[in-house]
Short mmCIF file of C-alpha atoms and ligand atoms in Angstrom, two decimals:
data_model
loop_
_atom_site.label_atom_id
_atom_site.label_comp_id
_atom_site.label_asym_id
_atom_site.label_seq_id
_atom_site.Cartn_x
_atom_site.Cartn_y
_atom_site.Cartn_z
CA MET A 272 74.38 48.61 80.00
CA PHE A 273 73.87 45.63 77.86
CA ARG A 274 74.91 42.01 78.81
CA PHE A 275 74.66 39.03 76.28
CA ASP A 276 74.45 35.65 77.78
CA SER A 277 74.88 32.60 75.19
CA VAL A 278 72.72 34.45 72.65
CA THR A 279 71.91 33.01 69.38
CA PHE A 280 69.73 34.28 66.58
CA LEU A 281 68.59 31.56 64.17
CA ASP A 282 71.76 30.16 62.44
CA ILE A 283 72.90 33.75 61.67
CA LEU A 284 74.55 35.06 64.65
CA ARG A 285 76.03 33.93 68.03
CA VAL A 286 77.04 36.13 70.81
CA PRO A 287 78.43 33.81 73.64
CA SER A 288 79.18 36.58 76.02
CA LEU A 289 79.51 40.33 75.71
CA THR A 290 78.89 43.52 77.64
CA ILE A 291 78.32 46.97 76.18
CA GLU A 292 79.34 49.63 78.68
CA SER A 293 77.25 52.69 79.64
CA GLY A 294 78.56 56.12 78.63
CA ARG A 295 80.85 54.77 75.85
CA ILE A 296 81.19 54.53 72.25
CA THR A 297 81.18 51.13 71.06
CA SER A 298 81.95 50.29 67.42
CA LEU A 299 80.52 47.13 65.63
CA LEU A 300 82.58 45.81 62.99
CA GLY A 301 81.98 43.00 60.45
CA ALA A 302 81.77 42.10 56.82
CA SER A 303 78.49 42.92 54.83
CA GLY A 304 75.96 40.37 55.68
CA SER A 305 77.75 39.28 58.99
CA GLY A 306 74.92 40.21 61.17
CA LYS A 307 75.64 43.64 62.43
CA THR A 308 72.23 44.90 61.72
CA THR A 309 70.67 41.83 63.39
CA LEU A 310 72.78 42.45 66.60
CA LEU A 311 71.58 46.10 66.53
CA ARG A 312 68.00 44.95 66.29
CA MET A 313 68.28 42.59 69.16
CA LEU A 314 69.49 45.51 71.29
CA ASN A 315 66.26 47.59 70.71
CA LYS A 316 63.91 44.73 70.65
CA MET A 317 63.06 44.77 67.03
CA VAL A 318 63.88 41.11 67.05
CA SER A 319 64.40 38.72 69.92
CA PRO A 320 67.19 36.07 70.31
CA THR A 321 66.27 32.49 69.36
CA LEU A 322 68.24 31.33 72.46
CA GLY A 323 69.88 33.02 75.36
CA GLU A 324 69.13 36.01 77.11
CA ILE A 325 69.96 39.81 76.73
CA PHE A 326 70.01 41.95 79.89
CA TYR A 327 69.60 45.75 79.80
CA LYS A 328 70.52 47.41 83.10
CA ASP A 329 70.47 43.99 84.57
CA ARG A 330 67.02 43.27 83.60
CA PRO A 331 66.17 40.68 81.00
CA LEU A 332 65.03 42.24 77.84
CA ARG A 333 62.12 40.01 77.36
CA GLU A 334 60.61 41.43 80.63
CA ILE A 335 60.74 44.97 79.38
CA ASP A 336 58.02 46.66 77.39
CA SER A 337 59.33 46.64 73.75
CA VAL A 338 57.74 50.07 72.83
CA LEU A 339 59.13 51.87 75.88
CA HIS A 340 62.48 50.16 75.33
CA ARG A 341 62.74 51.39 71.91
CA ARG A 342 62.31 54.95 73.06
CA GLU A 343 65.06 54.51 75.34
CA VAL A 344 67.36 52.62 73.07
CA LEU A 345 66.97 54.77 69.83
CA MET A 346 68.06 53.34 66.57
CA LEU A 347 69.00 55.01 63.34
CA SER A 348 68.14 52.40 60.57
CA GLN A 349 70.72 51.54 57.93
CA THR A 350 68.43 52.56 55.13
CA PRO A 351 66.46 55.71 55.55
CA VAL A 352 62.78 55.23 55.42
CA MET A 353 60.91 58.35 54.62
CA PHE A 354 57.23 59.01 55.60
CA GLU A 355 54.95 60.89 53.10
CA GLY A 356 55.17 64.61 53.45
CA SER A 357 57.94 67.42 53.90
CA VAL A 358 61.18 67.50 55.54
CA ARG A 359 59.51 68.97 58.56
CA ASP A 360 56.85 66.10 58.72
CA ASN A 361 59.83 63.70 58.67
CA LEU A 362 61.79 65.46 61.38
CA LEU A 363 58.76 65.53 63.57
CA ALA A 364 57.87 61.88 62.88
CA GLY A 365 59.42 60.37 66.16
CA LEU A 366 57.94 63.14 68.25
CA ARG A 367 54.40 62.27 66.60
CA PHE A 368 54.68 58.45 67.25
CA ARG A 369 55.62 59.18 70.82
CA LYS A 370 52.81 61.77 71.30
CA GLU A 371 55.43 64.41 72.47
CA VAL A 372 55.15 68.16 71.94
CA TYR A 373 56.71 69.56 68.66
CA PRO A 374 59.63 72.11 69.03
CA GLU A 375 59.70 75.59 67.20
CA ASP A 376 60.79 75.68 63.54
CA ALA A 377 64.08 77.36 64.74
CA VAL A 378 64.92 74.20 66.55
CA LEU A 379 64.26 72.13 63.53
CA SER A 380 66.21 74.47 61.16
CA ALA A 381 69.29 74.20 63.64
CA MET A 382 69.02 70.43 63.48
CA LEU A 383 69.15 70.45 59.70
CA GLU A 384 72.10 72.66 60.07
CA ARG A 385 73.81 70.19 62.55
CA VAL A 386 73.37 67.17 60.08
CA ARG A 387 74.48 69.53 57.30
CA LEU A 388 71.27 69.23 55.35
CA ASP A 389 70.60 72.57 53.34
CA LYS A 390 66.85 72.19 52.54
CA PRO A 391 63.87 74.24 53.43
CA LEU A 392 61.62 72.55 56.09
CA SER A 393 58.59 72.58 53.60
CA GLU A 394 60.41 70.54 50.86
CA PRO A 395 58.76 67.37 49.98
CA VAL A 396 60.91 64.41 50.85
CA GLU A 397 60.60 62.76 47.54
CA LYS A 398 62.97 65.25 46.08
CA LEU A 399 65.79 64.28 48.34
CA SER A 400 68.67 62.20 47.31
CA GLY A 401 69.84 59.06 49.24
CA GLY A 402 72.55 60.81 51.12
CA GLU A 403 70.02 63.67 52.15
CA LYS A 404 67.43 61.21 53.36
CA GLN A 405 70.26 59.56 55.34
CA ARG A 406 70.94 62.94 57.03
CA LEU A 407 67.33 63.76 57.56
CA ALA A 408 66.87 60.41 59.30
CA LEU A 409 69.80 61.29 61.43
CA GLY A 410 68.33 64.57 62.43
CA ARG A 411 65.03 63.03 63.08
CA VAL A 412 66.59 60.60 65.66
CA LEU A 413 68.88 63.32 67.21
CA LEU A 414 65.60 65.39 67.97
CA LEU A 415 64.67 62.59 70.33
CA ASP A 416 66.26 62.40 73.68
CA ALA A 417 67.54 58.97 74.61
CA PRO A 418 70.19 57.55 76.77
CA VAL A 419 71.32 54.97 74.22
CA TYR A 420 71.85 55.56 70.45
CA LEU A 421 72.23 52.73 67.98
CA MET A 422 73.46 53.89 64.51
CA ASP A 423 73.63 51.53 61.77
CA GLU A 424 76.09 52.84 59.10
CA PRO A 425 75.12 56.38 59.60
CA SER A 426 77.62 57.65 56.86
CA SER A 427 77.37 54.76 54.32
CA SER A 428 75.89 57.02 51.51
CA LEU A 429 77.71 60.34 52.33
CA ASP A 430 80.95 61.67 50.71
CA GLU A 431 83.93 61.39 52.86
CA ASP A 432 84.07 65.06 53.92
CA THR A 433 80.41 65.03 55.07
CA ALA A 434 80.71 61.55 56.69
CA THR A 435 83.63 62.74 58.93
CA ALA A 436 81.74 66.01 59.71
CA VAL A 437 78.54 64.13 60.60
CA ILE A 438 80.22 61.40 62.60
CA ASP A 439 82.40 64.06 64.35
CA ARG A 440 79.32 65.93 65.54
CA ILE A 441 77.49 62.82 66.56
CA THR A 442 80.38 61.57 68.76
CA ALA A 443 81.08 64.93 70.17
CA CYS A 444 77.40 65.24 71.16
CA VAL A 445 77.32 61.87 72.57
CA ARG A 446 80.26 62.54 74.84
CA GLU A 447 79.06 65.92 75.93
CA LYS A 448 75.70 64.53 77.05
CA ASN A 449 77.29 61.40 78.45
CA LYS A 450 75.00 59.02 76.35
CA THR A 451 75.89 55.60 75.19
CA LEU A 452 76.40 54.90 71.50
CA VAL A 453 76.82 51.76 69.49
CA LEU A 454 78.00 52.57 65.98
CA VAL A 455 77.89 50.11 63.24
CA THR A 456 80.59 50.67 60.47
CA HIS A 457 82.54 48.61 58.14
CA SER A 458 85.58 50.91 58.34
CA GLY A 459 88.30 49.92 60.80
CA ALA A 460 89.75 53.43 60.68
CA VAL A 461 86.28 54.97 61.80
CA ALA A 462 86.22 52.44 64.56
CA ASN A 463 89.74 53.12 65.71
CA LYS A 464 89.25 56.81 65.74
CA TYR A 465 86.00 57.28 67.37
CA SER A 466 85.28 54.38 69.83
CA ASP A 467 86.22 53.29 73.15
CA ASP A 468 85.32 49.59 72.59
CA ILE A 469 85.14 47.57 69.50
CA VAL A 470 83.12 44.51 68.84
CA GLU A 471 83.79 42.38 65.84
CA ILE A 472 81.63 39.58 64.07
CA ARG A 473 83.68 36.98 62.45
CA ASN A 474 82.31 33.62 61.37
CA LYS A 475 79.15 34.47 62.65
CA VAL A 476 80.39 35.06 66.21
CA ALA A 477 80.33 38.48 67.91
CA GLU A 478 83.21 39.17 70.23
CA ARG A 479 84.97 42.07 71.93
CA ARG A 480 88.23 43.01 70.46
CA GLY A 481 91.16 45.19 71.96
CA VAL A 482 91.18 48.67 70.77
CA MET B 102 -2.45 47.92 44.15
CA ASN B 103 -2.90 45.16 41.62
CA GLY B 104 -2.10 41.71 42.61
CA VAL B 105 0.75 40.03 41.21
CA ARG B 106 0.94 39.27 37.48
CA GLU B 107 2.22 35.71 37.46
CA LEU B 108 4.87 34.81 34.78
CA THR B 109 4.11 31.53 32.79
CA ILE B 110 6.96 29.27 31.90
CA LEU B 111 6.56 30.44 28.28
CA GLN B 112 7.06 34.07 29.42
CA VAL B 113 10.12 33.27 31.24
CA ALA B 114 11.42 31.42 28.35
CA LEU B 115 10.85 34.54 26.13
CA ALA B 116 13.31 36.30 28.49
CA TYR B 117 16.01 33.83 27.11
CA VAL B 118 15.85 35.82 23.95
CA PHE B 119 18.42 38.24 25.61
CA VAL B 120 20.72 35.46 25.88
CA LEU B 121 20.30 34.21 22.35
CA ILE B 122 21.09 37.78 21.04
CA VAL B 123 24.21 38.11 23.11
CA LEU B 124 25.17 34.52 21.81
CA ALA B 125 24.72 35.63 18.30
CA ILE B 126 26.82 38.84 18.79
CA VAL B 127 29.85 36.96 20.49
CA ARG B 128 29.72 34.22 17.89
CA ALA B 129 29.61 36.73 15.01
CA ARG B 130 32.51 38.65 16.47
CA GLY B 131 34.56 35.53 17.25
CA ILE B 132 34.61 36.02 21.06
CA ARG B 133 35.03 32.58 22.31
CA ARG B 134 32.52 32.95 25.35
CA GLU B 135 29.50 30.87 24.15
CA LYS B 136 30.21 27.98 26.69
CA GLU B 137 30.56 30.49 29.68
CA ILE B 138 27.34 32.30 28.66
CA LEU B 139 25.37 29.34 28.43
CA LEU B 140 26.65 27.76 31.54
CA ALA B 141 25.98 30.91 33.51
CA SER B 142 22.46 31.38 32.35
CA VAL B 143 21.54 27.64 32.84
CA ARG B 144 23.27 27.55 36.25
CA MET B 145 21.31 30.76 37.22
CA THR B 146 18.19 29.20 36.14
CA ILE B 147 18.56 25.87 37.84
CA GLN B 148 19.93 27.42 41.07
CA LEU B 149 17.01 29.76 41.43
CA VAL B 150 14.31 27.16 40.55
CA LEU B 151 15.72 24.88 43.22
CA VAL B 152 16.04 27.74 45.74
CA GLY B 153 12.42 28.59 44.80
CA TYR B 154 11.06 25.22 45.74
CA LEU B 155 13.29 24.95 48.87
CA LEU B 156 11.95 28.37 50.14
CA VAL B 157 8.24 27.42 49.34
CA TYR B 158 8.95 24.20 51.46
CA VAL B 159 10.68 26.13 54.20
CA PHE B 160 8.14 29.01 54.34
CA GLU B 161 5.22 26.56 54.55
CA ASN B 162 6.92 24.61 57.27
CA PRO B 163 8.49 27.17 59.59
CA ASN B 164 11.00 25.50 61.92
CA PRO B 165 13.65 27.13 64.18
CA PHE B 166 16.18 24.26 63.48
CA ILE B 167 15.82 24.80 59.70
CA THR B 168 16.16 28.57 59.95
CA VAL B 169 19.19 28.25 62.21
CA GLY B 170 20.66 25.75 59.93
CA ILE B 171 20.31 27.99 56.88
CA ILE B 172 21.90 30.87 58.60
CA ILE B 173 24.82 28.57 59.69
CA LEU B 174 25.23 27.58 56.16
CA MET B 175 25.21 31.16 54.94
CA GLU B 176 27.94 32.22 57.41
CA VAL B 177 30.08 29.13 56.49
CA PHE B 178 29.65 29.86 52.82
CA ALA B 179 30.60 33.48 53.36
CA VAL B 180 33.62 32.83 55.40
CA PHE B 181 34.94 30.12 52.78
CA THR B 182 34.19 32.63 49.89
CA VAL B 183 36.62 35.01 51.53
CA PHE B 184 39.22 32.30 52.13
CA ARG B 185 39.16 31.15 48.48
CA LYS B 186 39.58 34.73 47.32
CA PHE B 187 42.78 35.14 49.27
CA LYS B 188 43.93 31.48 48.83
CA GLY B 189 47.36 31.12 50.31
CA ARG B 190 47.72 34.57 51.43
CA LEU B 191 46.05 34.46 54.74
CA SER B 192 47.60 33.50 57.98
CA GLY B 193 45.89 30.90 60.19
CA ALA B 194 45.37 33.61 62.68
CA LEU B 195 43.95 36.05 60.25
CA LYS B 196 41.52 33.28 59.03
CA ARG B 197 40.26 32.88 62.57
CA VAL B 198 39.75 36.57 62.82
CA ILE B 199 37.68 36.71 59.59
CA ALA B 200 35.40 33.75 60.75
CA VAL B 201 34.86 35.41 64.06
CA SER B 202 34.33 38.77 62.59
CA ILE B 203 31.83 37.81 60.02
CA SER B 204 29.71 35.56 62.11
CA SER B 205 29.58 37.76 65.22
CA GLY B 206 29.17 41.02 63.24
CA THR B 207 26.34 39.85 60.99
CA LEU B 208 24.57 37.84 63.76
CA LEU B 209 24.52 40.71 66.04
CA CYS B 210 23.08 43.13 63.44
CA LEU B 211 20.73 40.48 62.08
CA PHE B 212 19.05 39.75 65.42
CA TYR B 213 18.83 43.38 66.30
CA PHE B 214 17.29 44.16 62.92
CA LEU B 215 14.69 41.32 63.16
CA LEU B 216 13.79 41.38 66.85
CA VAL B 217 14.09 45.01 67.78
CA VAL B 218 13.36 46.86 64.42
CA VAL B 219 10.99 44.61 62.35
CA ARG B 220 9.87 42.71 65.50
CA ILE B 221 9.15 39.48 63.71
CA SER B 222 7.26 36.55 65.47
CA PRO B 223 8.07 33.83 65.78
CA TRP B 224 11.65 34.83 65.84
CA TYR B 225 12.53 32.32 63.39
CA ASP B 226 10.00 33.27 60.68
CA PRO B 227 11.84 32.09 57.62
CA GLN B 228 9.97 34.54 55.34
CA TYR B 229 11.85 37.38 56.89
CA PHE B 230 14.73 35.72 58.39
CA ILE B 231 16.22 34.14 55.38
CA PRO B 232 16.06 36.89 52.77
CA ILE B 233 17.23 39.45 55.28
CA ALA B 234 20.05 37.34 56.51
CA GLY B 235 21.08 36.89 52.92
CA MET B 236 21.37 40.60 52.39
CA ILE B 237 23.16 41.32 55.53
CA VAL B 238 25.75 38.39 55.22
CA GLY B 239 26.21 38.91 51.53
CA ASN B 240 27.06 42.73 51.97
CA SER B 241 29.26 42.14 55.10
CA MET B 242 31.30 39.52 53.06
CA THR B 243 31.86 41.94 50.35
CA GLY B 244 32.96 44.49 52.82
CA ILE B 245 35.38 42.30 54.71
CA SER B 246 36.83 41.01 51.45
CA LEU B 247 37.61 44.55 50.48
CA GLY B 248 39.09 45.25 53.94
CA VAL B 249 41.08 42.24 54.17
CA LYS B 250 42.65 43.04 50.68
CA SER B 251 43.57 46.51 51.77
CA LEU B 252 44.89 45.43 55.06
CA THR B 253 47.26 42.78 53.62
CA ASP B 254 48.23 44.98 50.68
CA GLY B 255 49.02 47.79 53.13
CA MET B 256 51.11 45.63 55.39
CA THR B 257 53.09 44.36 52.48
CA VAL B 258 53.72 47.66 50.61
CA GLN B 259 54.25 49.79 53.71
CA LYS B 260 56.02 47.35 55.71
CA ALA B 261 59.20 49.34 55.79
CA SER B 262 57.31 52.42 57.13
CA VAL B 263 55.61 50.39 59.92
CA GLU B 264 58.86 49.02 60.87
CA GLU B 265 60.46 52.50 60.96
CA ALA B 266 57.74 53.68 62.95
CA LEU B 267 58.16 50.99 65.58
CA ILE B 268 61.99 51.78 65.63
CA LEU B 269 61.11 55.44 66.45
CA GLY B 270 59.06 54.25 69.31
CA ALA B 271 55.53 53.93 68.00
CA ALA B 272 52.99 51.69 69.53
CA PRO B 273 51.87 49.08 66.94
CA GLN B 274 48.42 50.70 66.68
CA GLU B 275 50.03 54.00 65.97
CA ALA B 276 52.56 52.46 63.40
CA VAL B 277 49.56 51.21 61.33
CA ARG B 278 47.22 53.98 61.88
CA ASP B 279 47.30 55.26 58.24
CA ILE B 280 46.80 51.55 56.87
CA LEU B 281 43.79 51.12 59.04
CA ASN B 282 42.13 54.26 58.16
CA THR B 283 42.57 53.44 54.46
CA THR B 284 41.33 49.91 54.91
CA PHE B 285 38.18 51.09 56.86
CA ASP B 286 37.65 53.62 54.01
CA SER B 287 38.01 51.27 51.13
CA ALA B 288 35.77 48.63 52.77
CA ILE B 289 32.91 50.92 53.66
CA MET B 290 32.87 53.25 50.87
CA PRO B 291 30.84 50.93 48.30
CA THR B 292 28.03 50.80 50.97
CA ILE B 293 28.09 54.68 51.52
CA ASN B 294 28.14 55.15 47.77
CA SER B 295 25.14 52.80 47.26
CA MET B 296 23.31 54.88 49.97
CA LEU B 297 24.20 58.00 48.11
CA GLY B 298 22.82 56.80 44.73
CA MET B 299 19.89 54.89 46.01
CA GLY B 300 16.56 55.95 44.49
CA ILE B 301 18.21 58.40 42.22
CA VAL B 302 20.76 56.28 40.32
CA PHE B 303 19.05 52.85 40.86
CA LEU B 304 16.25 51.20 42.71
CA PRO B 305 17.68 48.56 44.94
CA GLY B 306 16.68 44.90 44.13
CA MET B 307 14.80 44.27 47.26
CA MET B 308 12.53 47.17 46.89
CA THR B 309 12.16 46.41 43.15
CA GLY B 310 11.05 42.86 43.96
CA GLN B 311 8.69 44.09 46.61
CA ILE B 312 6.97 46.56 44.40
CA LEU B 313 6.73 44.10 41.44
CA SER B 314 5.02 41.77 43.94
CA GLY B 315 2.35 44.28 44.79
CA THR B 316 3.76 45.87 47.94
CA LEU B 317 2.91 49.56 48.17
CA PRO B 318 6.12 51.53 47.16
CA THR B 319 5.94 53.56 50.45
CA THR B 320 6.05 50.27 52.49
CA ALA B 321 8.78 48.86 50.27
CA ILE B 322 10.80 52.03 50.89
CA ALA B 323 10.37 51.91 54.58
CA TYR B 324 11.89 48.44 54.41
CA GLN B 325 14.40 49.45 52.10
CA ILE B 326 15.65 52.29 54.44
CA ALA B 327 15.69 50.07 57.42
CA ILE B 328 17.47 47.18 55.67
CA MET B 329 20.05 49.63 54.16
CA LEU B 330 20.90 50.93 57.63
CA GLY B 331 21.07 47.41 58.96
CA ILE B 332 23.56 46.49 56.15
CA PHE B 333 25.53 49.59 56.74
CA GLY B 334 25.78 48.75 60.43
CA SER B 335 26.71 45.17 59.84
CA VAL B 336 29.40 45.99 57.09
CA ALA B 337 30.95 48.65 59.40
CA LEU B 338 30.84 46.27 62.47
CA CYS B 339 32.41 43.30 60.60
CA VAL B 340 35.17 45.64 59.03
CA ILE B 341 35.94 47.24 62.33
CA LEU B 342 36.22 43.83 64.07
CA THR B 343 38.23 42.41 61.12
CA ILE B 344 40.65 45.38 61.19
CA GLN B 345 41.20 45.70 64.98
CA LEU B 346 41.50 41.89 65.53
CA GLY B 347 43.22 41.24 62.28
CA ILE B 348 46.07 43.88 62.60
CA ARG B 349 47.21 42.12 65.85
CA THR B 350 47.96 38.93 63.85
CA PHE B 351 50.83 40.97 62.05
CA PHE B 352 52.52 41.58 65.47
CA ASN B 353 53.81 39.20 68.06
CA LYS B 354 53.51 39.66 71.62
CA GLU B 355 56.76 41.59 71.90
CA GLN B 356 55.39 44.14 69.34
CA GLN B 357 57.69 42.91 66.61
CA LEU B 358 56.49 42.51 63.18
CA ARG B 359 56.16 38.67 62.37
N1 ADP C 153 64.66 37.83 60.56
C1 ADP C 153 65.47 37.16 59.62
N2 ADP C 153 65.31 35.88 59.17
C2 ADP C 153 66.21 35.19 58.50
N3 ADP C 153 67.32 35.85 57.98
C3 ADP C 153 67.60 37.02 58.36
C4 ADP C 153 66.91 37.73 59.23
N4 ADP C 153 67.47 38.90 59.41
C5 ADP C 153 68.47 38.93 58.86
N5 ADP C 153 68.78 37.76 58.05
C6 ADP C 153 69.95 37.39 57.48
O1 ADP C 153 70.99 37.44 58.19
C7 ADP C 153 72.15 37.92 57.49
C8 ADP C 153 72.94 39.07 58.22
O2 ADP C 153 72.05 40.24 58.08
P1 ADP C 153 72.42 41.74 58.59
O3 ADP C 153 72.30 41.48 60.11
O4 ADP C 153 71.54 42.63 58.03
O5 ADP C 153 73.76 41.88 58.18
P2 ADP C 153 74.87 43.09 58.20
O6 ADP C 153 74.00 44.26 58.71
O7 ADP C 153 76.00 42.79 58.80
O8 ADP C 153 75.10 43.44 56.69
C9 ADP C 153 71.70 38.26 56.07
O9 ADP C 153 72.12 37.17 55.35
C10 ADP C 153 70.26 38.45 56.25
O10 ADP C 153 69.60 37.95 55.10
MG1 MG C 154 73.41 46.04 57.99
#
């Protein structure tokens, strides 16, 4: 699905050679500040490599329209950013930006249930805690249909039970629909449990590692 | 109507009594602003006297080169006033956008106003050209300053939301829609408010000047309405140009935030 060819991003990260396979779950491991988020942002074209080339389905990323690409390679940010308004407004934000039709409230409520967020749709987002915002941001991304999902530490501010439940559901859903997932985590246990492939960043170099 | 009642130098000097009163008050209260007050009053006087003589000369010797030269000076002055206000906070690209927006927006409205609405002849008649250009450029400059402030503030404060919108697949124009609307609003509101209050809360300077110098109030009002609409059009056009061109300078061609 993705292929890196001698990629460098400033002096922060090098990816000499790497492929990310379609229809699989790839975990991205590395210490804090090692460049995991940066690598993810190169995949959805939020930033572009300083040197080298990334291919998506064998086409160079720089030839692909950035906006359309981000709709296909959908990222869940590390820190949840909320837009002004209610839980409903935030769930619908992605669809609003893409000018797609909104689903019924029942679909939205089911999504809240799926990400284990027990709040009414009309609740103003300012009242949510950090962990609740993170689950809302996840729900917002899962409402959008995309072949590739990039998730940047989706469970970092959740307690262990909720984290396990949420990641269980994400991975089950990805496998069921045959999607591709790149999951950033700093937990080796999570990586081993859920992923088909593991990529690790060490000393500013990203490389595939045996599972 | 009566002719104009000329003010003698002595009469003008009598108006300085206001300054003396204020000076006495600040001195008594220990507010150390005497120097600024004196400097402002004296500078204002000298500048206006010089401009007065300059205008007399220019009006008596109409010349297209002088008129064009003066309008260019005004534009340059307006552009650099905005730059100075945002010292060190504007990218080179945004500066170019500001210069292009002020000059094209004001010139377009100015020429439409003078040649289509007022129909002056010759086209460079300084008696009309210069004061009207001054009003249009001055007001547009204020509008653009407000717009640039709101735009740069918005892009700083709401950077995370803009970025999140891009991540969710928004086109840049969509990601910044709220910021652009707020910017347009804050840049254009003062002009709208002054139209709302005009004639009730205050009499605009140009009209007052014309009335004082003997023009029929109805004629002065007709001019005021026309010039107000001209100013409104120019402010709006300049602000729209600045916003639409300016917002692009925050993104690169791969639709990423710079
Ligand atoms: N556009 C950029 N310009 C300069 N430095 C950056 C940029 N993006 C990220 N960095 C730096 O790169 C390093 C890695 O960041 P990041 O990818 O967020 O790490 P991680 O997600 O693994 O914690 C950090 O030190 C960060 O400050
Ligand atoms: Mg990170």
